[in-house]
Amino acid sequence: MSGMSCDEAVRQFFAYLDQAMSGTPLQEFEQHLERCLDCCDKLQFSRRVDALVRTRVGDAPLPAGVEDRIRRRLAAAAGDPED
Amino acid sequence: MAEVTGPLFEALTLPHLSALYRLALRMVGDPSAAEDLVQETYLRALRSFATLRDPARAKAWLFQILSRLVIDRHRSSRREVPLPEDEELERFSLYQRIADEDPFPYSDDVHGDFLAEFRDDDVRRALLAIPEIYRVPLVLVYVEEMSYRELADVLGCPVGTVMSRLFRGRKALERELWDCARRLGFVKEWPR
């Protein structure tokens, strides 16, 4: 069978999920998916792993006091007489 | 010079403080270490402020300094994170391991149920367990939604290298999630 193999398709999963594919490689990858349910299932799982990680690592509010401490360090480093 | 540089530097860089802290926390894990890393990033940025030619690039420039600090610290700390050989790592498939192990025999969605077992801290620890050289681009993608071209700019490497690091990074992350599942006891890997 011509076209992309499953091994080659798997190597493209993340570039596809990150929307970093275009042109012929994207076309060949999507053609492979159209005829390979196994790769479709694996790709869907990779998408779910990505979503899991994104939702668990995205939020991290800046703690109180960090900005003030950094401003003071910067002022000291820049030789600000106020510091 | 300080009187001129200080306010301009702060006006260009401090709006990105929250984003830098978020990145630092996901890259090093500990809030205190993250704050130290952000402080070091700002001090280095201040010292090399003259090299920032395009103010519109201030955010990418700060990310670049922070990312290189993380990677350089790993190189100088001699801390070795054991990883399987590249070929073994690249062939690792969490999807296949779950299918082979079938940890939830009565489930209609064994892969989804497997992922649902992880708590926030499990996922964060898994991310922290992979080597910095792979973790840094992954965090930039997951937290900042950076494009591969932006990543190449921040990391100072070709797009092909970015792709390769992200591929191995994701495989390393899958492997860490599998190891975490074994530690938590919801997969056992019975001898076959």
mmCIF file of C-alpha atoms in Angstrom:
data_model
loop_
_atom_site.group_PDB
_atom_site.id
_atom_site.type_symbol
_atom_site.label_atom_id
_atom_site.label_comp_id
_atom_site.label_asym_id
_atom_site.label_seq_id
_atom_site.Cartn_x
_atom_site.Cartn_y
_atom_site.Cartn_z
ATOM 1 C CA MET A 1 0.000 0.000 0.000
ATOM 2 C CA SER A 2 1.420 3.409 -0.902
ATOM 3 C CA GLY A 3 1.293 6.522 1.261
ATOM 4 C CA MET A 4 2.176 7.091 4.872
ATOM 5 C CA SER A 5 2.781 4.094 7.160
ATOM 6 C CA CYS A 6 1.357 3.876 10.704
ATOM 7 C CA ASP A 7 4.834 4.407 12.199
ATOM 8 C CA GLU A 8 5.274 7.544 10.119
ATOM 9 C CA ALA A 9 1.785 8.760 11.033
ATOM 10 C CA VAL A 10 2.394 8.260 14.765
ATOM 11 C CA ARG A 11 5.509 10.426 14.521
ATOM 12 C CA GLN A 12 3.328 13.225 13.137
ATOM 13 C CA PHE A 13 0.634 13.057 15.848
ATOM 14 C CA PHE A 14 1.958 15.853 17.987
ATOM 15 C CA ALA A 15 2.808 18.193 15.143
ATOM 16 C CA TYR A 16 -0.779 17.659 13.973
ATOM 17 C CA LEU A 17 -2.242 18.319 17.428
ATOM 18 C CA ASP A 18 -0.053 21.423 17.761
ATOM 19 C CA GLN A 19 -1.354 22.625 14.362
ATOM 20 C CA ALA A 20 2.184 22.732 13.021
ATOM 21 C CA MET A 21 1.492 20.778 9.816
ATOM 22 C CA SER A 22 0.549 22.150 6.436
ATOM 23 C CA GLY A 23 0.681 21.394 2.706
ATOM 24 C CA THR A 24 1.542 17.922 1.428
ATOM 25 C CA PRO A 25 2.584 16.376 4.786
ATOM 26 C CA LEU A 26 -0.765 17.403 6.302
ATOM 27 C CA GLN A 27 -2.629 16.055 3.288
ATOM 28 C CA GLU A 28 -0.793 12.709 3.446
ATOM 29 C CA PHE A 29 -1.380 12.467 7.203
ATOM 30 C CA GLU A 30 -5.109 13.099 6.839
ATOM 31 C CA GLN A 31 -5.312 10.602 3.973
ATOM 32 C CA HIS A 32 -3.737 8.022 6.251
ATOM 33 C CA LEU A 33 -6.276 8.759 8.993
ATOM 34 C CA GLU A 34 -9.118 8.320 6.527
ATOM 35 C CA ARG A 35 -8.134 4.688 6.005
ATOM 36 C CA CYS A 36 -6.675 3.753 9.414
ATOM 37 C CA LEU A 37 -9.078 3.531 12.338
ATOM 38 C CA ASP A 38 -6.292 2.326 14.639
ATOM 39 C CA CYS A 39 -4.323 5.542 14.113
ATOM 40 C CA CYS A 40 -7.535 7.557 14.574
ATOM 41 C CA ASP A 41 -8.048 5.928 17.994
ATOM 42 C CA LYS A 42 -4.423 6.509 18.974
ATOM 43 C CA LEU A 43 -4.543 10.114 17.820
ATOM 44 C CA GLN A 44 -7.727 10.676 19.816
ATOM 45 C CA PHE A 45 -6.003 9.282 22.901
ATOM 46 C CA SER A 46 -3.002 11.599 22.367
ATOM 47 C CA ARG A 47 -5.464 14.492 22.133
ATOM 48 C CA ARG A 48 -6.981 13.462 25.466
ATOM 49 C CA VAL A 49 -3.561 13.206 27.138
ATOM 50 C CA ASP A 50 -2.739 16.693 25.844
ATOM 51 C CA ALA A 51 -6.050 18.043 27.179
ATOM 52 C CA LEU A 52 -5.412 16.390 30.553
ATOM 53 C CA VAL A 53 -1.993 18.022 30.883
ATOM 54 C CA ARG A 54 -3.166 21.433 29.659
ATOM 55 C CA THR A 55 -5.993 21.576 32.177
ATOM 56 C CA ARG A 56 -3.746 20.512 35.072
ATOM 57 C CA VAL A 57 -0.779 22.832 34.402
ATOM 58 C CA GLY A 58 -2.307 25.973 32.947
ATOM 59 C CA ASP A 59 -3.404 27.911 35.997
ATOM 60 C CA ALA A 60 -0.834 29.299 38.462
ATOM 61 C CA PRO A 61 -1.696 32.732 39.867
ATOM 62 C CA LEU A 62 1.112 35.050 40.895
ATOM 63 C CA PRO A 63 1.454 34.912 44.709
ATOM 64 C CA ALA A 64 1.133 38.146 46.669
ATOM 65 C CA GLY A 65 4.418 39.925 47.242
ATOM 66 C CA VAL A 66 6.359 38.514 44.285
ATOM 67 C CA GLU A 67 6.008 41.653 42.174
ATOM 68 C CA ASP A 68 7.081 43.921 45.055
ATOM 69 C CA ARG A 69 10.135 41.786 45.780
ATOM 70 C CA ILE A 70 11.140 41.780 42.123
ATOM 71 C CA ARG A 71 10.687 45.554 41.854
ATOM 72 C CA ARG A 72 12.954 45.985 44.880
ATOM 73 C CA ARG A 73 15.619 43.684 43.431
ATOM 74 C CA LEU A 74 15.493 45.520 40.125
ATOM 75 C CA ALA A 75 15.703 48.898 41.821
ATOM 76 C CA ALA A 76 18.697 47.729 43.842
ATOM 77 C CA ALA A 77 20.364 46.266 40.759
ATOM 78 C CA ALA A 78 19.782 49.448 38.765
ATOM 79 C CA GLY A 79 21.300 51.527 41.566
ATOM 80 C CA ASP A 80 18.076 53.291 42.372
ATOM 81 C CA PRO A 81 18.767 55.587 45.343
ATOM 82 C CA GLU A 82 15.246 54.926 46.684
ATOM 83 C CA ASP A 83 16.129 51.299 47.432
ATOM 84 C CA MET B 1 21.643 55.400 32.938
ATOM 85 C CA ALA B 2 19.712 53.638 35.685
ATOM 86 C CA GLU B 3 17.269 56.537 35.866
ATOM 87 C CA VAL B 4 16.429 56.078 32.181
ATOM 88 C CA THR B 5 16.672 52.285 31.972
ATOM 89 C CA GLY B 6 14.679 51.427 35.114
ATOM 90 C CA PRO B 7 11.216 52.788 34.240
ATOM 91 C CA LEU B 8 11.449 51.754 30.579
ATOM 92 C CA PHE B 9 12.665 48.278 31.490
ATOM 93 C CA GLU B 10 9.884 47.826 34.022
ATOM 94 C CA ALA B 11 7.233 49.152 31.632
ATOM 95 C CA LEU B 12 8.289 46.631 28.974
ATOM 96 C CA THR B 13 8.891 43.601 31.164
ATOM 97 C CA LEU B 14 6.693 43.667 34.276
ATOM 98 C CA PRO B 15 3.419 43.158 32.319
ATOM 99 C CA HIS B 16 4.796 39.670 31.577
ATOM 100 C CA LEU B 17 5.548 38.809 35.202
ATOM 101 C CA SER B 18 2.482 36.584 35.723
ATOM 102 C CA ALA B 19 3.197 34.599 32.552
ATOM 103 C CA LEU B 20 6.860 34.199 33.546
ATOM 104 C CA TYR B 21 5.948 33.002 37.033
ATOM 105 C CA ARG B 22 3.446 30.484 35.629
ATOM 106 C CA LEU B 23 6.095 29.123 33.278
ATOM 107 C CA ALA B 24 8.738 29.029 36.009
ATOM 108 C CA LEU B 25 6.438 27.170 38.392
ATOM 109 C CA ARG B 26 5.643 24.506 35.802
ATOM 110 C CA MET B 27 9.299 24.186 34.896
ATOM 111 C CA VAL B 28 10.698 23.837 38.431
ATOM 112 C CA GLY B 29 7.665 22.813 40.510
ATOM 113 C CA ASP B 30 8.358 24.642 43.762
ATOM 114 C CA PRO B 31 6.932 28.192 44.322
ATOM 115 C CA SER B 32 10.053 29.427 46.083
ATOM 116 C CA ALA B 33 12.356 28.059 43.373
ATOM 117 C CA ALA B 34 10.031 29.532 40.747
ATOM 118 C CA GLU B 35 10.284 32.991 42.320
ATOM 119 C CA ASP B 36 14.084 32.705 42.452
ATOM 120 C CA LEU B 37 14.105 31.723 38.799
ATOM 121 C CA VAL B 38 11.906 34.663 37.836
ATOM 122 C CA GLN B 39 14.097 37.064 39.823
ATOM 123 C CA GLU B 40 17.219 35.736 38.110
ATOM 124 C CA THR B 41 15.469 36.085 34.753
ATOM 125 C CA TYR B 42 14.662 39.760 35.442
ATOM 126 C CA LEU B 43 18.167 40.523 36.681
ATOM 127 C CA ARG B 44 19.731 38.941 33.606
ATOM 128 C CA ALA B 45 17.267 40.755 31.398
ATOM 129 C CA LEU B 46 18.136 44.064 33.046
ATOM 130 C CA ARG B 47 21.843 43.480 32.508
ATOM 131 C CA SER B 48 21.321 42.713 28.829
ATOM 132 C CA PHE B 49 18.494 45.181 28.198
ATOM 133 C CA ALA B 50 20.524 46.914 25.488
ATOM 134 C CA THR B 51 20.334 43.741 23.369
ATOM 135 C CA LEU B 52 16.534 43.973 23.136
ATOM 136 C CA ARG B 53 16.198 45.817 19.831
ATOM 137 C CA ASP B 54 12.481 45.280 19.270
ATOM 138 C CA PRO B 55 10.281 46.114 22.296
ATOM 139 C CA ALA B 56 7.485 43.998 20.782
ATOM 140 C CA ARG B 57 9.681 40.956 21.403
ATOM 141 C CA ALA B 58 10.013 41.621 25.144
ATOM 142 C CA LYS B 59 7.882 38.639 26.156
ATOM 143 C CA ALA B 60 9.666 36.161 23.872
ATOM 144 C CA TRP B 61 12.993 37.595 25.012
ATOM 145 C CA LEU B 62 12.117 37.042 28.685
ATOM 146 C CA PHE B 63 10.888 33.502 27.957
ATOM 147 C CA GLN B 64 14.158 32.861 26.144
ATOM 148 C CA ILE B 65 16.223 33.968 29.147
ATOM 149 C CA LEU B 66 14.130 31.923 31.579
ATOM 150 C CA SER B 67 14.149 28.794 29.382
ATOM 151 C CA ARG B 68 17.902 28.908 28.909
ATOM 152 C CA LEU B 69 18.431 29.383 32.645
ATOM 153 C CA VAL B 70 16.434 26.192 33.304
ATOM 154 C CA ILE B 71 18.299 24.171 30.674
ATOM 155 C CA ASP B 72 21.730 25.544 31.678
ATOM 156 C CA ARG B 73 21.094 24.800 35.344
ATOM 157 C CA HIS B 74 20.347 21.214 34.450
ATOM 158 C CA ARG B 75 23.562 20.980 32.455
ATOM 159 C CA SER B 76 25.630 22.401 35.316
ATOM 160 C CA SER B 77 23.879 20.542 38.150
ATOM 161 C CA ARG B 78 25.027 17.114 36.831
ATOM 162 C CA ARG B 79 21.669 15.765 37.884
ATOM 163 C CA GLU B 80 21.044 12.777 35.708
ATOM 164 C CA VAL B 81 17.478 11.759 34.941
ATOM 165 C CA PRO B 82 17.514 8.178 33.764
ATOM 166 C CA LEU B 83 15.709 7.749 30.477
ATOM 167 C CA PRO B 84 15.473 4.719 28.255
ATOM 168 C CA GLU B 85 17.380 4.752 25.017
ATOM 169 C CA ASP B 86 15.883 7.066 22.429
ATOM 170 C CA GLU B 87 14.561 4.277 20.254
ATOM 171 C CA GLU B 88 12.838 2.543 23.173
ATOM 172 C CA LEU B 89 11.411 5.851 24.359
ATOM 173 C CA GLU B 90 10.143 6.777 20.910
ATOM 174 C CA ARG B 91 8.419 3.417 20.567
ATOM 175 C CA PHE B 92 6.725 3.621 23.954
ATOM 176 C CA SER B 93 2.958 3.782 23.541
ATOM 177 C CA LEU B 94 0.801 4.542 26.564
ATOM 178 C CA TYR B 95 -2.252 3.774 24.441
ATOM 179 C CA GLN B 96 -0.934 0.282 23.707
ATOM 180 C CA ARG B 97 0.153 -0.373 27.306
ATOM 181 C CA ILE B 98 -3.335 0.432 28.544
ATOM 182 C CA ALA B 99 -4.910 -1.741 25.828
ATOM 183 C CA ASP B 100 -2.598 -4.649 26.726
ATOM 184 C CA GLU B 101 -3.032 -4.287 30.499
ATOM 185 C CA ASP B 102 -6.787 -3.532 30.377
ATOM 186 C CA PRO B 103 -6.890 -2.167 33.931
ATOM 187 C CA PHE B 104 -10.675 -1.629 33.902
ATOM 188 C CA PRO B 105 -12.119 -4.781 32.302
ATOM 189 C CA TYR B 106 -15.753 -3.666 32.629
ATOM 190 C CA SER B 107 -15.154 -0.209 31.198
ATOM 191 C CA ASP B 108 -16.569 1.021 27.895
ATOM 192 C CA ASP B 109 -13.754 3.562 27.722
ATOM 193 C CA VAL B 110 -10.681 2.042 29.311
ATOM 194 C CA HIS B 111 -8.333 4.770 28.035
ATOM 195 C CA GLY B 112 -10.563 7.562 29.313
ATOM 196 C CA ASP B 113 -11.008 5.862 32.684
ATOM 197 C CA PHE B 114 -7.247 5.434 32.958
ATOM 198 C CA LEU B 115 -6.665 9.175 32.431
ATOM 199 C CA ALA B 116 -9.461 10.075 34.855
ATOM 200 C CA GLU B 117 -7.529 8.410 37.695
ATOM 201 C CA PHE B 118 -4.824 11.099 37.730
ATOM 202 C CA ARG B 119 -5.031 13.994 40.180
ATOM 203 C CA ASP B 120 -3.620 17.431 39.372
ATOM 204 C CA ASP B 121 -0.445 16.764 41.367
ATOM 205 C CA ASP B 122 0.172 13.435 39.606
ATOM 206 C CA VAL B 123 0.208 15.172 36.234
ATOM 207 C CA ARG B 124 2.408 18.029 37.468
ATOM 208 C CA ARG B 125 4.866 15.603 39.039
ATOM 209 C CA ALA B 126 4.996 13.550 35.841
ATOM 210 C CA LEU B 127 5.852 16.708 33.898
ATOM 211 C CA LEU B 128 8.565 17.615 36.410
ATOM 212 C CA ALA B 129 10.075 14.144 36.170
ATOM 213 C CA ILE B 130 11.072 14.444 32.517
ATOM 214 C CA PRO B 131 14.433 15.987 31.568
ATOM 215 C CA GLU B 132 14.576 19.771 31.239
ATOM 216 C CA ILE B 133 15.613 19.601 27.595
ATOM 217 C CA TYR B 134 12.181 18.092 26.829
ATOM 218 C CA ARG B 135 10.188 19.695 29.641
ATOM 219 C CA VAL B 136 10.949 23.282 28.669
ATOM 220 C CA PRO B 137 9.416 23.124 25.154
ATOM 221 C CA LEU B 138 6.486 21.070 26.458
ATOM 222 C CA VAL B 139 5.680 23.654 29.128
ATOM 223 C CA LEU B 140 5.923 26.437 26.554
ATOM 224 C CA VAL B 141 3.413 24.590 24.373
ATOM 225 C CA TYR B 142 1.051 23.556 27.151
ATOM 226 C CA VAL B 143 1.082 26.781 29.153
ATOM 227 C CA GLU B 144 1.740 29.437 26.522
ATOM 228 C CA GLU B 145 0.341 27.731 23.394
ATOM 229 C CA MET B 146 3.477 28.699 21.486
ATOM 230 C CA SER B 147 3.859 27.853 17.814
ATOM 231 C CA TYR B 148 6.840 25.773 16.679
ATOM 232 C CA ARG B 149 8.371 28.845 15.042
ATOM 233 C CA GLU B 150 8.087 30.815 18.299
ATOM 234 C CA LEU B 151 9.583 27.867 20.162
ATOM 235 C CA ALA B 152 12.511 27.716 17.752
ATOM 236 C CA ASP B 153 13.107 31.415 18.390
ATOM 237 C CA VAL B 154 12.913 31.083 22.186
ATOM 238 C CA LEU B 155 15.044 27.930 22.341
ATOM 239 C CA GLY B 156 17.512 29.060 19.677
ATOM 240 C CA CYS B 157 17.279 25.869 17.632
ATOM 241 C CA PRO B 158 15.802 24.759 14.280
ATOM 242 C CA VAL B 159 12.108 23.870 14.000
ATOM 243 C CA GLY B 160 13.104 20.238 13.312
ATOM 244 C CA THR B 161 14.834 20.081 16.692
ATOM 245 C CA VAL B 162 11.750 21.563 18.357
ATOM 246 C CA MET B 163 9.594 18.847 16.776
ATOM 247 C CA SER B 164 11.963 16.118 17.877
ATOM 248 C CA ARG B 165 12.116 17.403 21.471
ATOM 249 C CA LEU B 166 8.346 17.707 21.674
ATOM 250 C CA PHE B 167 7.893 14.177 20.356
ATOM 251 C CA ARG B 168 10.350 12.696 22.845
ATOM 252 C CA GLY B 169 9.018 14.920 25.597
ATOM 253 C CA ARG B 170 5.492 13.649 25.071
ATOM 254 C CA LYS B 171 6.724 10.063 24.979
ATOM 255 C CA ALA B 172 8.679 10.642 28.197
ATOM 256 C CA LEU B 173 5.554 12.138 29.744
ATOM 257 C CA GLU B 174 3.468 9.118 28.682
ATOM 258 C CA ARG B 175 6.045 6.863 30.298
ATOM 259 C CA GLU B 176 5.946 8.881 33.512
ATOM 260 C CA LEU B 177 2.148 8.643 33.595
ATOM 261 C CA TRP B 178 2.429 4.875 33.191
ATOM 262 C CA ASP B 179 4.986 4.652 36.009
ATOM 263 C CA CYS B 180 2.741 6.867 38.147
ATOM 264 C CA ALA B 181 -0.222 4.535 37.456
ATOM 265 C CA ARG B 182 1.891 1.590 38.600
ATOM 266 C CA ARG B 183 2.868 3.433 41.792
ATOM 267 C CA LEU B 184 -0.768 4.322 42.445
ATOM 268 C CA GLY B 185 -1.672 0.674 41.894
ATOM 269 C CA PHE B 186 -4.284 0.935 39.173
ATOM 270 C CA VAL B 187 -2.097 -0.977 36.714
ATOM 271 C CA LYS B 188 0.093 -3.887 37.680
ATOM 272 C CA GLU B 189 1.695 -5.167 34.472
ATOM 273 C CA TRP B 190 1.154 -8.851 35.172
ATOM 274 C CA PRO B 191 3.843 -11.030 33.585
ATOM 275 C CA ARG B 192 2.649 -12.237 30.205
#
